[in-house]
Amino acid sequence: MTTADPNFDAEREARRERIFTRINKADGWFRVLGLAWVTPLARLVAGDNPKTQLSEIWRLLGVPILAILSFLALWGALAPQVQTSLGAIPGPAQVWEQAVNLNADAVRTRERAADFYERQEARNAERVANSEQAREIRPFTGAPTYYQQIWTSIKTVFFGFLLATLVAVPLGIAAGLSATANAALNPLIQVFKPVSPLAWLPIVSIVVSAVYVTDDGWFEKSFLVSAITVTLCSLWPTLINTALGVASIDKDLVNVSKVLKMGTWTKITKLVLPSALPLIFTGLRLSLGVGWMVLIAAEMLAQNPGLGKFVWDEFQNGSSDSLGRIMVAVFTIGIIGFLLDRLMYAIQSIFTFTNHR
């Protein structure tokens, strides 16, 4: 009869504990990426309680997949029953077909652009060889691809969000530190926070057209109109949460800063911001989500380049493929919104070391 080696058992147990420690450390990032189900799967592979981990995998992965499949089945069954002036509502298969078509259109446009620039370069080389006039550079004037419109919308929302952050965070810190500043800002917040982008858009368009009169500036007017509209509608969640975070700082810490005779800048950077960061990032996540929704509406109404204009153009087009393409845009908008929120959550996790979702 053989006896177990206690040293071997101890080493195996220590190795097992190290594996679980690594899995637990990685769990925070799995949650940030929306992959929380990877943790119980890893623990199951590492030899943890199968019943418990399978239950977690079912809850975190199986249930969402089942819900998505049920939604797709219900959508596919009910969509053909709804008839519109453009035909039946497209089901999942038709929407996927339009997504493939949009990708094919983008590929063809890139090939045409490459051919255009290749021919242009050949003409310019011939000009130089024949000592004729200077090189002639013209941009490709084809319609923007679906991917280019997505990229335009992402650039616009981040620019507007950056402007909103630069305005909202300092004002929120001032409102949180000073009762007088809070009293001054509160009426403005209450009045302007509920204003729809539909009301801001014509005002912003008129002001930008009057102030930004150059035609060769860094930004196009349509870009600035959309970005500033995003700024005006999205700065309020950040401002409010920043003020709340600063105002809720432990009073003992404030008293310590007075005893140490900290300057205003030192107090803000060493005490106020670190303590208020969780709520500030909550406001930033809300602001980015609001900004993304506002942007689509602004692009649609102002006919500025981006996903909103794509949706409006397809609506105006009225072809048999338009509904499917609009639904592709709807899913694109939703997925990008989710990814933007995950991005902000990842940044929040880096700076605040929290695991709150």
Coordinates of C-alpha atoms in Angstrom, one line a residue:
M1 CA 0.0 0.0 0.0
T2 CA 1.4 3.4 -1.0
T3 CA 1.2 6.5 1.0
A4 CA 0.7 10.0 -0.3
D5 CA 3.6 12.4 -0.3
P6 CA 2.7 15.3 1.9
N7 CA 5.2 17.6 0.1
F8 CA 3.7 16.8 -3.3
D9 CA 0.2 17.5 -2.0
A10 CA 1.3 20.8 -0.4
E11 CA 3.0 21.9 -3.6
R12 CA 0.0 20.9 -5.7
E13 CA -2.3 22.9 -3.4
A14 CA 0.0 25.9 -3.5
R15 CA 0.0 25.8 -7.3
R16 CA -3.8 25.5 -7.4
E17 CA -4.1 28.5 -5.1
R18 CA -1.8 30.6 -7.3
I19 CA -3.9 29.7 -10.3
F20 CA -7.1 30.9 -8.5
T21 CA -5.3 34.0 -7.4
R22 CA -4.5 34.9 -11.0
I23 CA -8.0 34.1 -12.1
N24 CA -9.4 36.4 -9.4
K25 CA -7.1 39.2 -10.4
A26 CA -8.1 38.9 -14.1
D27 CA -11.8 38.8 -13.1
G28 CA -12.0 42.6 -12.9
W29 CA -10.8 43.0 -16.5
F30 CA -13.1 40.3 -17.7
R31 CA -16.0 42.3 -16.2
V32 CA -14.7 45.5 -17.8
L33 CA -14.7 43.8 -21.2
G34 CA -18.2 42.2 -20.7
L35 CA -16.6 38.7 -20.4
A36 CA -17.5 37.9 -16.8
W37 CA -18.4 34.4 -17.9
V38 CA -14.7 33.6 -18.5
T39 CA -14.0 33.6 -14.8
P40 CA -16.2 30.7 -13.8
L41 CA -15.1 28.9 -17.0
A42 CA -11.4 29.3 -16.0
R43 CA -12.2 28.2 -12.4
L44 CA -14.0 25.1 -13.8
V45 CA -11.0 24.2 -15.9
A46 CA -8.7 24.8 -12.9
G47 CA -10.7 22.2 -10.9
D48 CA -13.1 24.3 -8.8
N49 CA -16.5 23.0 -7.7
P50 CA -18.1 22.0 -11.1
K51 CA -21.7 22.5 -10.0
T52 CA -21.1 26.0 -8.7
Q53 CA -19.1 27.1 -11.8
L54 CA -21.5 25.5 -14.3
S55 CA -24.3 27.4 -12.6
E56 CA -22.4 30.7 -12.9
I57 CA -21.5 29.9 -16.6
W58 CA -25.2 29.3 -17.3
R59 CA -26.2 32.5 -15.6
L60 CA -23.5 34.7 -17.2
L61 CA -23.4 33.1 -20.7
G62 CA -26.1 30.6 -21.2
V63 CA -29.0 32.9 -20.2
P64 CA -27.9 35.9 -22.4
I65 CA -27.4 33.6 -25.4
L66 CA -30.8 32.0 -24.9
A67 CA -32.4 35.5 -24.6
I68 CA -30.7 36.6 -27.8
L69 CA -31.7 33.5 -29.7
S70 CA -35.3 33.9 -28.4
F71 CA -35.3 37.5 -29.6
L72 CA -34.0 36.6 -33.0
A73 CA -36.6 33.8 -33.4
L74 CA -39.4 36.1 -32.3
W75 CA -38.2 38.8 -34.6
G76 CA -37.9 36.4 -37.5
A77 CA -41.4 35.1 -36.9
L78 CA -43.2 38.5 -36.4
A79 CA -41.3 40.7 -38.9
P80 CA -42.9 39.3 -42.1
Q81 CA -46.4 39.9 -40.6
V82 CA -45.8 43.7 -40.6
Q83 CA -46.3 45.2 -44.1
T84 CA -45.1 48.7 -44.8
S85 CA -45.0 50.9 -47.9
L86 CA -41.5 49.5 -48.6
G87 CA -42.6 45.9 -48.1
A88 CA -42.4 43.6 -45.0
I89 CA -40.2 44.4 -42.0
P90 CA -36.8 42.7 -42.7
G91 CA -36.0 39.8 -40.5
P92 CA -32.5 38.8 -39.1
A93 CA -31.5 37.1 -42.4
Q94 CA -32.4 40.2 -44.5
V95 CA -30.6 42.6 -42.1
W96 CA -27.5 40.4 -42.2
E97 CA -27.7 40.4 -46.0
Q98 CA -27.7 44.2 -46.0
A99 CA -24.7 44.3 -43.6
V100 CA -22.8 42.2 -46.1
N101 CA -23.9 44.5 -48.9
L102 CA -22.7 47.6 -47.1
N103 CA -19.3 45.9 -46.5
A104 CA -19.1 45.0 -50.2
D105 CA -20.0 48.6 -51.2
A106 CA -17.2 49.9 -48.9
V107 CA -14.7 47.5 -50.6
R108 CA -15.7 48.6 -54.0
T109 CA -15.5 52.3 -53.1
R110 CA -12.0 51.7 -51.7
E111 CA -10.9 50.0 -54.9
R112 CA -12.3 52.9 -57.0
A113 CA -10.4 55.4 -54.8
A114 CA -7.2 53.4 -55.1
D115 CA -7.6 53.3 -58.9
F116 CA -8.4 57.1 -59.0
Y117 CA -5.2 58.0 -57.0
E118 CA -3.1 55.5 -59.1
R119 CA -4.3 57.2 -62.3
Q120 CA -3.7 60.6 -60.8
E121 CA -0.2 59.7 -59.8
A122 CA 0.5 58.4 -63.3
R123 CA -0.7 61.6 -64.9
N124 CA 1.4 63.7 -62.5
A125 CA 4.5 61.6 -63.2
E126 CA 3.9 62.2 -67.0
R127 CA 3.6 65.9 -66.3
V128 CA 6.9 66.0 -64.5
A129 CA 8.6 63.9 -67.2
N130 CA 7.3 66.3 -69.9
S131 CA 8.3 69.4 -67.8
E132 CA 4.7 70.6 -67.9
Q133 CA 2.8 72.4 -65.2
A134 CA 3.0 71.5 -61.5
R135 CA 1.5 68.3 -60.1
E136 CA -2.3 68.4 -59.8
I137 CA -3.7 66.8 -56.6
R138 CA -7.4 66.2 -56.4
P139 CA -9.3 64.3 -53.7
F140 CA -11.5 61.4 -54.5
T141 CA -15.1 62.6 -54.5
G142 CA -17.0 59.3 -54.2
A143 CA -19.7 58.9 -51.6
P144 CA -18.4 58.1 -48.1
T145 CA -18.5 54.4 -47.2
Y146 CA -20.5 53.1 -44.3
Y147 CA -17.3 52.6 -42.3
Q148 CA -16.2 56.2 -43.0
Q149 CA -19.6 57.5 -41.7
I150 CA -19.1 55.4 -38.5
W151 CA -15.6 56.9 -38.0
T152 CA -17.0 60.4 -38.6
S153 CA -19.6 59.9 -35.9
I154 CA -17.1 58.5 -33.4
K155 CA -14.7 61.4 -34.0
T156 CA -17.5 63.9 -33.6
V157 CA -18.8 62.4 -30.4
F158 CA -15.4 62.2 -28.8
F159 CA -14.6 65.8 -29.7
G160 CA -17.9 67.0 -28.3
F161 CA -17.5 64.8 -25.2
L162 CA -14.0 66.3 -24.7
L163 CA -15.3 69.8 -24.8
A164 CA -18.1 68.9 -22.4
T165 CA -15.6 67.4 -20.0
L166 CA -13.3 70.5 -20.1
V167 CA -16.3 72.6 -19.2
A168 CA -18.2 70.4 -16.8
V169 CA -15.4 69.1 -14.5
P170 CA -14.0 72.6 -13.5
L171 CA -17.5 73.9 -13.0
G172 CA -18.5 70.8 -11.0
I173 CA -15.4 71.2 -8.8
A174 CA -16.2 74.8 -8.2
A175 CA -19.9 74.0 -7.3
G176 CA -18.8 71.2 -5.0
L177 CA -16.2 73.4 -3.1
S178 CA -18.2 76.6 -2.9
A179 CA -21.8 77.0 -1.8
T180 CA -21.9 80.3 -3.6
A181 CA -20.8 78.8 -6.9
N182 CA -23.3 76.0 -6.4
A183 CA -26.1 78.5 -5.8
A184 CA -25.1 80.4 -9.0
L185 CA -24.8 77.3 -11.2
N186 CA -27.9 75.4 -9.9
P187 CA -30.5 77.5 -11.7
L188 CA -28.6 77.3 -15.0
I189 CA -28.4 73.5 -14.6
Q190 CA -32.1 73.1 -13.9
V191 CA -33.0 75.3 -16.9
F192 CA -30.7 74.0 -19.6
K193 CA -30.4 70.3 -18.6
P194 CA -33.8 69.3 -20.0
V195 CA -33.3 71.2 -23.3
S196 CA -33.6 68.8 -26.3
P197 CA -30.9 68.7 -29.0
L198 CA -33.7 69.6 -31.4
A199 CA -33.8 73.1 -29.7
W200 CA -30.0 73.5 -29.5
L201 CA -29.3 72.5 -33.1
P202 CA -30.7 75.6 -35.0
I203 CA -29.1 77.9 -32.5
V204 CA -25.7 76.2 -32.8
S205 CA -26.0 76.2 -36.6
I206 CA -26.6 79.9 -36.8
V207 CA -23.9 80.8 -34.3
V208 CA -21.3 78.6 -36.0
S209 CA -22.1 80.0 -39.4
A210 CA -21.8 83.5 -38.1
V211 CA -18.6 83.0 -36.1
Y212 CA -16.7 80.3 -38.0
V213 CA -16.5 82.1 -41.3
T214 CA -13.3 80.6 -42.7
D215 CA -13.5 77.8 -45.4
D216 CA -10.0 76.4 -44.8
G217 CA -10.0 76.0 -41.0
W218 CA -9.1 72.9 -39.0
F219 CA -12.8 71.8 -38.8
E220 CA -15.7 71.7 -41.2
K221 CA -18.8 73.7 -40.1
S222 CA -20.9 70.6 -40.1
F223 CA -18.5 68.8 -37.7
L224 CA -18.5 71.8 -35.3
V225 CA -22.3 72.0 -35.3
S226 CA -22.7 68.4 -34.4
A227 CA -19.9 68.4 -31.8
I228 CA -21.1 71.6 -30.1
T229 CA -24.6 70.2 -29.9
V230 CA -23.2 67.1 -28.3
T231 CA -21.3 69.3 -25.8
L232 CA -24.3 71.3 -24.8
C233 CA -26.5 68.3 -24.2
S234 CA -23.9 65.9 -22.6
L235 CA -22.1 68.1 -20.1
W236 CA -24.8 68.1 -17.4
P237 CA -24.3 64.5 -16.0
T238 CA -20.6 65.1 -15.6
L239 CA -21.2 68.5 -14.0
I240 CA -23.8 67.2 -11.5
N241 CA -21.8 64.1 -10.5
T242 CA -18.6 66.0 -10.2
A243 CA -20.2 68.6 -7.9
L244 CA -21.8 65.7 -5.9
G245 CA -18.5 63.9 -5.6
V246 CA -16.6 66.9 -4.5
A247 CA -19.3 67.9 -2.0
S248 CA -19.4 64.5 -0.4
I249 CA -15.6 64.4 0.4
D250 CA -14.9 63.4 4.0
K251 CA -14.9 66.6 6.1
D252 CA -12.0 65.3 8.1
L253 CA -9.9 65.3 5.0
V254 CA -11.0 68.9 4.3
N255 CA -10.0 69.9 7.8
V256 CA -6.6 68.2 7.3
S257 CA -6.0 70.2 4.2
K258 CA -6.7 73.4 6.1
V259 CA -4.3 72.4 8.9
L260 CA -1.6 71.7 6.3
K261 CA -2.4 75.0 4.7
M262 CA -2.7 73.4 1.2
G263 CA -3.0 75.8 -1.7
T264 CA -6.1 75.6 -3.9
W265 CA -4.4 73.7 -6.7
T266 CA -2.7 71.2 -4.3
K267 CA -6.0 70.7 -2.5
I268 CA -7.8 69.9 -5.8
T269 CA -5.1 67.6 -7.3
K270 CA -4.1 65.8 -4.1
L271 CA -7.4 65.7 -2.2
V272 CA -10.5 66.6 -4.2
L273 CA -10.0 64.7 -7.5
P274 CA -8.8 61.4 -6.0
S275 CA -11.7 61.4 -3.6
A276 CA -14.3 62.4 -6.2
L277 CA -13.1 60.3 -9.1
P278 CA -15.6 57.4 -8.8
L279 CA -18.6 59.8 -9.1
I280 CA -16.8 61.9 -11.8
F281 CA -16.4 58.8 -13.9
T282 CA -20.0 57.9 -13.4
G283 CA -20.9 61.3 -14.8
L284 CA -18.5 60.8 -17.7
R285 CA -20.0 57.5 -18.6
L286 CA -23.5 59.0 -18.5
S287 CA -22.3 62.0 -20.6
L288 CA -20.7 59.9 -23.3
G289 CA -23.9 57.8 -23.6
V290 CA -26.1 60.9 -23.8
G291 CA -23.6 62.5 -26.3
W292 CA -23.8 59.4 -28.6
M293 CA -27.6 59.5 -28.6
V294 CA -27.7 63.3 -29.2
L295 CA -25.1 63.0 -32.0
I296 CA -27.3 60.6 -34.1
A297 CA -30.2 63.0 -33.8
A298 CA -28.1 66.0 -34.7
E299 CA -26.6 64.4 -37.7
M300 CA -30.0 63.3 -38.9
L301 CA -31.6 66.6 -38.6
A302 CA -28.7 68.8 -39.7
Q303 CA -27.7 66.4 -42.5
N304 CA -24.2 66.4 -41.2
P305 CA -21.9 63.5 -42.2
G306 CA -22.2 60.4 -40.0
L307 CA -24.5 57.5 -39.0
G308 CA -27.5 59.9 -38.4
K309 CA -27.3 61.2 -42.0
F310 CA -26.9 57.6 -43.3
V311 CA -30.2 56.7 -41.5
W312 CA -32.0 59.7 -42.9
D313 CA -30.7 59.2 -46.4
E314 CA -31.9 55.6 -46.4
F315 CA -35.3 56.7 -45.1
Q316 CA -35.5 59.3 -47.9
N317 CA -34.2 56.7 -50.5
G318 CA -37.3 54.5 -50.0
S319 CA -35.9 51.5 -51.8
S320 CA -36.7 47.9 -50.8
D321 CA -33.3 47.6 -49.1
S322 CA -33.7 50.8 -47.0
L323 CA -35.4 49.2 -44.0
G324 CA -32.7 46.6 -43.8
R325 CA -29.9 49.1 -44.0
I326 CA -31.6 51.3 -41.3
M327 CA -31.8 48.3 -39.0
V328 CA -28.1 47.6 -39.7
A329 CA -27.4 51.2 -38.6
V330 CA -29.6 50.7 -35.4
F331 CA -27.5 47.7 -34.4
T332 CA -24.3 49.5 -35.2
I333 CA -25.3 52.4 -33.0
G334 CA -26.2 50.1 -30.2
I335 CA -23.0 48.1 -30.3
I336 CA -20.9 51.2 -30.5
G337 CA -22.7 52.7 -27.6
F338 CA -22.0 49.6 -25.6
L339 CA -18.3 49.7 -26.6
L340 CA -18.0 53.3 -25.6
D341 CA -19.5 52.6 -22.2
R342 CA -17.0 49.6 -21.7
L343 CA -14.1 51.9 -22.7
M344 CA -15.1 54.5 -20.1
Y345 CA -15.5 51.7 -17.5
A346 CA -12.0 50.4 -18.4
I347 CA -10.5 53.9 -17.9
Q348 CA -12.5 54.2 -14.6
S349 CA -11.1 50.9 -13.4
I350 CA -7.5 52.0 -14.2
F351 CA -7.9 55.3 -12.3
T352 CA -10.1 54.4 -9.4
F353 CA -9.3 50.7 -8.9
T354 CA -12.9 49.8 -8.4
N355 CA -14.9 46.9 -9.8
H356 CA -18.4 48.6 -9.7
R357 CA -20.3 48.3 -13.0

